[in-house]
Short mmCIF file of N, CA and C in Angstrom, two decimals:
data_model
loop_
_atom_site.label_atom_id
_atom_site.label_comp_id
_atom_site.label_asym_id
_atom_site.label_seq_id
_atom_site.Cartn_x
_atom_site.Cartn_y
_atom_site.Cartn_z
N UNK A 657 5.26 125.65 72.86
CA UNK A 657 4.75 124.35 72.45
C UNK A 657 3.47 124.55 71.66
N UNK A 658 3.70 123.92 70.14
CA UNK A 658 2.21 124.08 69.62
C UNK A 658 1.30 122.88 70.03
N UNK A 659 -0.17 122.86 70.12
CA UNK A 659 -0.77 121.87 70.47
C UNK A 659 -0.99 121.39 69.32
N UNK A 660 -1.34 119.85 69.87
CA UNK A 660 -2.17 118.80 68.59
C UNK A 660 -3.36 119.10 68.62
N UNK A 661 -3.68 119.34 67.20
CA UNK A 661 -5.48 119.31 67.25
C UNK A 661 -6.75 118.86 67.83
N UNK A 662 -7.54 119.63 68.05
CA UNK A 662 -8.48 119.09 69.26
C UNK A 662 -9.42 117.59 68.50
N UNK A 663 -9.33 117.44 67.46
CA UNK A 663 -9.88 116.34 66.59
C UNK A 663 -8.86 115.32 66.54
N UNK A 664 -7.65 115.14 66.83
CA UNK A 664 -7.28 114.04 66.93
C UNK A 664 -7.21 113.58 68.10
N UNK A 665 -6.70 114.55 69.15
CA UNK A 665 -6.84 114.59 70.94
C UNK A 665 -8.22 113.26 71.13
N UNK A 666 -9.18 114.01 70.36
CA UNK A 666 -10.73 113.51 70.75
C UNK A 666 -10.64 111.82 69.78
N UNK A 667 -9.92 111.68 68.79
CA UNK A 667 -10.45 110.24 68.96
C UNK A 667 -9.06 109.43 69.53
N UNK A 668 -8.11 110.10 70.03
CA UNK A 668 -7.07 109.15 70.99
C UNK A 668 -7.93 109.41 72.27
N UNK A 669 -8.66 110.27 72.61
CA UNK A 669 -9.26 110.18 73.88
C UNK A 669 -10.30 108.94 73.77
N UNK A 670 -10.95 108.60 73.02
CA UNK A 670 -11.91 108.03 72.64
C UNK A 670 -11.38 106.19 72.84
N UNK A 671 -10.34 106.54 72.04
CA UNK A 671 -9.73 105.17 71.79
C UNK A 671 -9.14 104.66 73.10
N UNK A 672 -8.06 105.61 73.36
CA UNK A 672 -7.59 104.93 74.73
C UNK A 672 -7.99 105.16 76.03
N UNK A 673 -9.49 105.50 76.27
CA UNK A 673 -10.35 105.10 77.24
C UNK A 673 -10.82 104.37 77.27
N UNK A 674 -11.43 103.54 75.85
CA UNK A 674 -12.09 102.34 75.59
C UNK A 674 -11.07 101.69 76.05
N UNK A 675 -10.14 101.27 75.66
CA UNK A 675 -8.95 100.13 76.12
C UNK A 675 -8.79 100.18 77.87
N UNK A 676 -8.41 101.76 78.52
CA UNK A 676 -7.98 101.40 79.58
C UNK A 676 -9.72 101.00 80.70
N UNK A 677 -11.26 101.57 80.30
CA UNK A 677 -12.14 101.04 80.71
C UNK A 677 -12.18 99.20 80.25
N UNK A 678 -11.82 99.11 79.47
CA UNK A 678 -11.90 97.59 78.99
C UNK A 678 -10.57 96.55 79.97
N UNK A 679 -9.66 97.23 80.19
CA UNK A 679 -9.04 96.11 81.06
C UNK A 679 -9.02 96.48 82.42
N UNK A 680 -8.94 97.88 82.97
CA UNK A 680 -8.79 97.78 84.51
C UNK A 680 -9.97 98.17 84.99
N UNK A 681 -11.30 98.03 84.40
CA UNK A 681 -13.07 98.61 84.80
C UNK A 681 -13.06 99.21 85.66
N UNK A 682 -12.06 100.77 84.93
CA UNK A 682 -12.73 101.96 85.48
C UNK A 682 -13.66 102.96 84.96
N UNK A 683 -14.50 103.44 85.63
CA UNK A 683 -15.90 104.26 84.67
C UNK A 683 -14.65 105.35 83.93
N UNK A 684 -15.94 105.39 83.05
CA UNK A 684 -15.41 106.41 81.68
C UNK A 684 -14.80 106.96 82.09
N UNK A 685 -15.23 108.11 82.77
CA UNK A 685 -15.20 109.76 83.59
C UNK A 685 -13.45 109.48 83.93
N UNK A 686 -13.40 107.84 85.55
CA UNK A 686 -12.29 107.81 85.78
C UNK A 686 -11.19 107.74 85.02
N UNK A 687 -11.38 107.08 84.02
CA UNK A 687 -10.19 106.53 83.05
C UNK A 687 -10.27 107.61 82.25
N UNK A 688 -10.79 108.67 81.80
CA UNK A 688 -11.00 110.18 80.93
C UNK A 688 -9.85 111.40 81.84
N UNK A 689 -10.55 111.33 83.08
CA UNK A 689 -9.63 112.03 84.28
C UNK A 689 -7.72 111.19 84.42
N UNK A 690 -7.91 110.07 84.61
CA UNK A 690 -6.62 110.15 84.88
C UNK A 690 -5.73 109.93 83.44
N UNK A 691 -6.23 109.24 81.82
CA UNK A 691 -5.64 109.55 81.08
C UNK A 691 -5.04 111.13 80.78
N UNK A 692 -5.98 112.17 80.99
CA UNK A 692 -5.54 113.18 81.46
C UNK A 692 -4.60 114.15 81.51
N UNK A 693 -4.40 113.41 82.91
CA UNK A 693 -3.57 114.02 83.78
C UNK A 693 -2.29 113.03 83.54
N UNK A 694 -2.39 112.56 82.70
CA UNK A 694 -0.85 111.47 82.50
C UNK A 694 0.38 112.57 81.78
N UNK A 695 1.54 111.87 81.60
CA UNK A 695 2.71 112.34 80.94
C UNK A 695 2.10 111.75 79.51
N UNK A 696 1.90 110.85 79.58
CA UNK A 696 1.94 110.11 78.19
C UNK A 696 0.38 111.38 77.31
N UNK A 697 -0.13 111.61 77.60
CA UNK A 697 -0.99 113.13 76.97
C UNK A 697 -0.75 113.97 76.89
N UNK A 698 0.16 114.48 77.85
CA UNK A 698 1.12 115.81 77.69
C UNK A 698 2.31 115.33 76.59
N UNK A 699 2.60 114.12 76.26
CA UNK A 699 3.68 113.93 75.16
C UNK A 699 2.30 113.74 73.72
N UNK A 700 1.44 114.02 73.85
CA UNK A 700 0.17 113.59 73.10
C UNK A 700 -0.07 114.62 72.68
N UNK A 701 0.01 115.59 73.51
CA UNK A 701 -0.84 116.82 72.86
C UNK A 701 0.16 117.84 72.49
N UNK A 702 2.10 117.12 72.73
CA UNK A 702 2.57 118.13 71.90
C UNK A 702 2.75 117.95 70.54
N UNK A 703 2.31 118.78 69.91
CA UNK A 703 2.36 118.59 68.07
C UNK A 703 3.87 118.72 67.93
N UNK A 704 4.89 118.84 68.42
CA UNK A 704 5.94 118.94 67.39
C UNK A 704 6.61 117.30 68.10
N UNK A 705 6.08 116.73 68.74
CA UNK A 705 6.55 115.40 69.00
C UNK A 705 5.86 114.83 67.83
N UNK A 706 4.69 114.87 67.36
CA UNK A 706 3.93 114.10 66.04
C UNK A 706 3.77 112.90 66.50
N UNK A 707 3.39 112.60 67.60
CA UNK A 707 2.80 111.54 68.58
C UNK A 707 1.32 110.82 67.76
N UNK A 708 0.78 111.06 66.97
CA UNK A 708 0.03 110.89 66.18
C UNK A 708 0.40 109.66 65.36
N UNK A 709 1.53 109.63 64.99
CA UNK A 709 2.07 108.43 64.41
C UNK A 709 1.56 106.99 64.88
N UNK A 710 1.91 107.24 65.60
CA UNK A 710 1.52 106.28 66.60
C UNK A 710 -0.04 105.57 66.49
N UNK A 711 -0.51 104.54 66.60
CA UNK A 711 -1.91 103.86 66.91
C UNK A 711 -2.45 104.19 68.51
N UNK A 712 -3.61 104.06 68.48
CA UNK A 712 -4.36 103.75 69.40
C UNK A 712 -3.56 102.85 70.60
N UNK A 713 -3.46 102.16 69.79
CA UNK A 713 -2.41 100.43 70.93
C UNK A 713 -1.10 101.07 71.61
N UNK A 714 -0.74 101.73 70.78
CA UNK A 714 0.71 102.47 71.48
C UNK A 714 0.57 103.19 72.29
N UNK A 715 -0.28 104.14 72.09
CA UNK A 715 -0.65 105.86 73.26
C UNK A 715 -1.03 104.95 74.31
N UNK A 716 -1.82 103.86 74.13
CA UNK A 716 -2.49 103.08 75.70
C UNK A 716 -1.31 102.08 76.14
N UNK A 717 0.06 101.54 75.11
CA UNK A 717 0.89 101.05 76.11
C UNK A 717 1.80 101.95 76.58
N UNK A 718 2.10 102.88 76.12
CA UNK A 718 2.51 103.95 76.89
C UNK A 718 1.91 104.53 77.71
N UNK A 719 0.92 104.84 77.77
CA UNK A 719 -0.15 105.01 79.49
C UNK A 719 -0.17 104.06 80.29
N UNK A 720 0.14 102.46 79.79
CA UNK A 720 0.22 101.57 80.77
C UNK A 720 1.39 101.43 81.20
N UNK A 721 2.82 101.87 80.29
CA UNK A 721 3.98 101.87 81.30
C UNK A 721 3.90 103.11 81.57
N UNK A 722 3.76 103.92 81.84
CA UNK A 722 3.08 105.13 82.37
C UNK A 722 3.06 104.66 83.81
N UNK A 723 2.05 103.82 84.10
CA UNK A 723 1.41 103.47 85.36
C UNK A 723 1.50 102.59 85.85
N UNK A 724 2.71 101.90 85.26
CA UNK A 724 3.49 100.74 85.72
C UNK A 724 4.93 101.37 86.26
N UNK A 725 5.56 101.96 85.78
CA UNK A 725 6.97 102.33 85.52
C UNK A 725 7.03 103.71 86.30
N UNK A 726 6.02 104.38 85.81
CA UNK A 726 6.11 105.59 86.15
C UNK A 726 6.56 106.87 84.70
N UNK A 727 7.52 106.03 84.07
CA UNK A 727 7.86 106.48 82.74
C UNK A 727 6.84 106.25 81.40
N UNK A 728 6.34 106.81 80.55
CA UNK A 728 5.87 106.19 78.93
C UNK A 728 7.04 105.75 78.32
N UNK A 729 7.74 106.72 78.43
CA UNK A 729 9.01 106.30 77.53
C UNK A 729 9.83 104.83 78.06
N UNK A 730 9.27 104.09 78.84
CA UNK A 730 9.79 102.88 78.75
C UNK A 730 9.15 101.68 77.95
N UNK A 731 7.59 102.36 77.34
CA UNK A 731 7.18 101.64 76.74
C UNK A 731 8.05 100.84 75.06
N UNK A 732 7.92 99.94 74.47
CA UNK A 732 8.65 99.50 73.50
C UNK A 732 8.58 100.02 72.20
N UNK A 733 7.72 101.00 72.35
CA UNK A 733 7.16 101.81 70.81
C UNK A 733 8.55 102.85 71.29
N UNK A 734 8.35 103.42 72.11
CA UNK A 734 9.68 104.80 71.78
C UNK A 734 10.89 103.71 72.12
N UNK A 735 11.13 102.75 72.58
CA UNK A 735 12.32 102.62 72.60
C UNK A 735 12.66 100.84 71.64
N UNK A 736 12.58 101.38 70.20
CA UNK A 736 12.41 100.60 69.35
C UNK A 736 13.75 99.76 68.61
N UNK A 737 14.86 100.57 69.09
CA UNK A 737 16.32 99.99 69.13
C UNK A 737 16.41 98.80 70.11
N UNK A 738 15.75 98.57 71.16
CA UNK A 738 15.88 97.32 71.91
C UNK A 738 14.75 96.54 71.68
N UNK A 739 14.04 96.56 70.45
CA UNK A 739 13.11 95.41 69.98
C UNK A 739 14.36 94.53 68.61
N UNK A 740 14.89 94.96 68.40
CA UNK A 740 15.49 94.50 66.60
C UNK A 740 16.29 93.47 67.32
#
């Protein structure tokens, strides 16, 4: 597995800590630690997924069905055949 660059890592880290500190007010650190340790960062930081595509808004609703579901991939960005 090649990794994604540590410069984009750092402003999806950036971005979707602000979002998940902004709705469930957990300190930085917490919401830094368990973004993390999620699936949805390990599908983040593999470069040949090109997860990058993606916005800010997506990587954090996929961390939120992440932690709803248990799955990212139930979020509506990867599964974009049952939006049309």
């Amino acid at each position: 597995m090649k990794n994604t660059s540590v410069e984009i890592l750092d402003y999806y880290d950036e971005e979707v800590i602000k979002m998940i500190t902004e709705k469930y007010g957990f300190e930085q650190m917490q919401a830094l630690r368990i973004f993390l340790n999620s699936e949805t960062y390990k599908l983040l930081s593999d470069a040949e997924l090109e997860m990058w595509e993606f916005g800010p808004a997506a990587i954090f609703d996929m961390w939120e069905n992440e932690k709803i579901t248990g799955n990212p991939r139930n979020s509506l960005y990867l599964r974009r055949d049952e939006c049309v």
